[in-house]
Amino acid sequence: MLLQKPTTRRKFLLGSLLALPLSDLVFKGITAAQAAEMAAPELADYKPIFFSAEEWQFILAATDRLIPAGGKGKAPGALETNVPIFIDQQLHSEEFGSEIYLQGPFNVHAPATMGYQIPFRLQQMYQTGIKLVNQWAQSTYQKPFHELSEKEKDDALTGINKNTVDFAALGEANLKASQFFNQLLSDTKHGYLADPMYGGNKGMKAWIAIGFPGARASFTEWVKQHNVPYPLGPVSVKGERA
């Protein structure tokens, strides 16, 4: 006899909410975006599907420093908007980075105008970069990156961006620290601002913070109204409204 795994009260309530039509949600005082945010994974409970446990700790710590919570207008940070989940799910996809030409020759010192000059797919870049940063942190601070203080993390990220954290000195001649940093920063921004259907921007919090209308079908009547706050919340591709 198979025993059915018990359903938590939270999951039962979320399932009930998402099964309701939009009109019922509004009537109950809950928007579709709020229901979708409740149904989105809790970052603390999420099990990464691409990153190892050690790599996941790095991603959590690094994205938190790249887009920290607070700031102007108390904007949400990378962790509040599930940016690490976005990156993990993108890297798990076989299509992500599959268009990269890997036949060489490569010149890691070539100018940016020469295009992608790294003999790694993005998945390999992340794995290699995280390993080297943790190796550097261990040598410099005697602990991995995620255990550093906030100032130490910021100093480390600055060093990675400026190549003062030297990957070549750590034994990797095919990847510059700044190249890894730029990819991490780019993916962090994408996870923060992308449509929630891709795993990040939980509850459209980032869109709400910057006043972005999202995928709303039409807002042309507001285009010429300068210095007037846009009064309508964002809409996701799936029609969820904040």
Short mmCIF file of C-alpha atoms in Angstrom, two decimals, residues 131-232:
data_model
loop_
_atom_site.label_atom_id
_atom_site.label_comp_id
_atom_site.label_asym_id
_atom_site.label_seq_id
_atom_site.Cartn_x
_atom_site.Cartn_y
_atom_site.Cartn_z
CA LYS A 131 36.00 27.32 -7.86
CA LEU A 132 38.76 29.86 -8.45
CA VAL A 133 37.13 32.62 -6.39
CA ASN A 134 36.68 30.25 -3.46
CA GLN A 135 40.29 29.12 -3.90
CA TRP A 136 41.44 32.75 -3.78
CA ALA A 137 39.22 33.55 -0.76
CA GLN A 138 40.52 30.51 1.08
CA SER A 139 44.11 31.57 0.43
CA THR A 140 43.46 35.22 1.32
CA TYR A 141 40.97 34.96 4.20
CA GLN A 142 41.15 31.26 5.14
CA LYS A 143 37.45 30.80 4.38
CA PRO A 144 35.22 30.48 1.30
CA PHE A 145 33.61 33.50 -0.34
CA HIS A 146 30.16 33.05 1.24
CA GLU A 147 31.65 33.22 4.75
CA LEU A 148 33.36 36.57 4.19
CA SER A 149 32.08 39.79 5.75
CA GLU A 150 30.09 42.15 3.54
CA LYS A 151 33.11 44.42 3.08
CA GLU A 152 35.34 41.47 2.24
CA LYS A 153 32.79 40.22 -0.31
CA ASP A 154 32.58 43.67 -1.90
CA ASP A 155 36.36 43.95 -2.01
CA ALA A 156 36.57 40.48 -3.56
CA LEU A 157 33.96 41.29 -6.22
CA THR A 158 35.78 44.53 -7.02
CA GLY A 159 39.00 42.55 -7.40
CA ILE A 160 37.30 40.04 -9.68
CA ASN A 161 35.89 42.84 -11.81
CA LYS A 162 39.28 44.55 -12.09
CA ASN A 163 41.29 41.32 -12.47
CA THR A 164 43.32 41.97 -9.33
CA VAL A 165 42.02 38.55 -8.40
CA ASP A 166 44.22 36.88 -11.01
CA PHE A 167 42.79 33.66 -12.39
CA ALA A 168 46.00 33.00 -14.37
CA ALA A 169 47.97 33.01 -11.11
CA LEU A 170 45.50 30.43 -9.81
CA GLY A 171 46.23 28.15 -12.77
CA GLU A 172 43.48 29.14 -15.24
CA ALA A 173 44.83 30.81 -18.39
CA ASN A 174 41.62 30.57 -20.44
CA LEU A 175 39.32 32.68 -18.29
CA LYS A 176 39.85 36.16 -16.88
CA ALA A 177 38.21 37.04 -13.58
CA SER A 178 36.52 40.06 -15.16
CA GLN A 179 34.89 37.84 -17.79
CA PHE A 180 33.36 35.69 -15.08
CA PHE A 181 32.25 38.80 -13.18
CA ASN A 182 30.60 40.34 -16.25
CA GLN A 183 28.64 37.15 -16.93
CA LEU A 184 27.53 36.87 -13.30
CA LEU A 185 26.50 40.53 -13.19
CA SER A 186 24.62 40.26 -16.49
CA ASP A 187 22.70 37.16 -15.38
CA THR A 188 21.94 38.76 -12.01
CA LYS A 189 20.44 41.79 -13.75
CA HIS A 190 18.43 39.56 -16.08
CA GLY A 191 17.07 37.52 -13.18
CA TYR A 192 16.10 40.68 -11.35
CA LEU A 193 14.28 42.29 -14.27
CA ALA A 194 13.00 39.34 -16.35
CA ASP A 195 9.42 38.17 -16.42
CA PRO A 196 8.62 36.00 -13.36
CA MET A 197 7.91 33.01 -15.61
CA TYR A 198 11.68 32.50 -15.86
CA GLY A 199 12.14 32.02 -12.12
CA GLY A 200 13.30 35.46 -10.95
CA ASN A 201 11.62 38.82 -10.25
CA LYS A 202 9.37 37.10 -7.71
CA GLY A 203 6.02 38.85 -7.44
CA MET A 204 7.21 41.41 -10.00
CA LYS A 205 8.84 43.21 -7.08
CA ALA A 206 11.64 44.64 -9.23
CA TRP A 207 9.16 45.98 -11.78
CA ILE A 208 7.09 47.55 -9.03
CA ALA A 209 10.21 49.20 -7.56
CA ILE A 210 11.19 50.85 -10.87
CA GLY A 211 7.66 51.54 -12.10
CA PHE A 212 7.91 49.28 -15.13
CA PRO A 213 4.50 48.37 -16.65
CA GLY A 214 5.61 44.91 -17.78
CA ALA A 215 3.66 43.24 -20.56
CA ARG A 216 0.62 45.48 -20.32
CA ALA A 217 -1.07 45.51 -23.72
CA SER A 218 -1.44 49.26 -23.96
CA PHE A 219 -0.34 52.29 -21.96
CA THR A 220 0.03 54.77 -24.81
CA GLU A 221 -2.21 57.27 -23.03
CA TRP A 222 0.55 57.77 -20.46
CA VAL A 223 3.45 58.26 -22.88
CA LYS A 224 3.07 62.03 -23.18
CA GLN A 225 2.16 62.66 -19.53
CA HIS A 226 5.56 63.74 -18.30
CA ASN A 227 6.44 63.93 -14.59
CA VAL A 228 3.23 62.09 -13.72
CA PRO A 229 3.61 58.85 -11.75
CA TYR A 230 2.36 55.82 -13.68
CA PRO A 231 -0.61 54.64 -11.58
CA LEU A 232 -1.08 51.10 -12.94
#
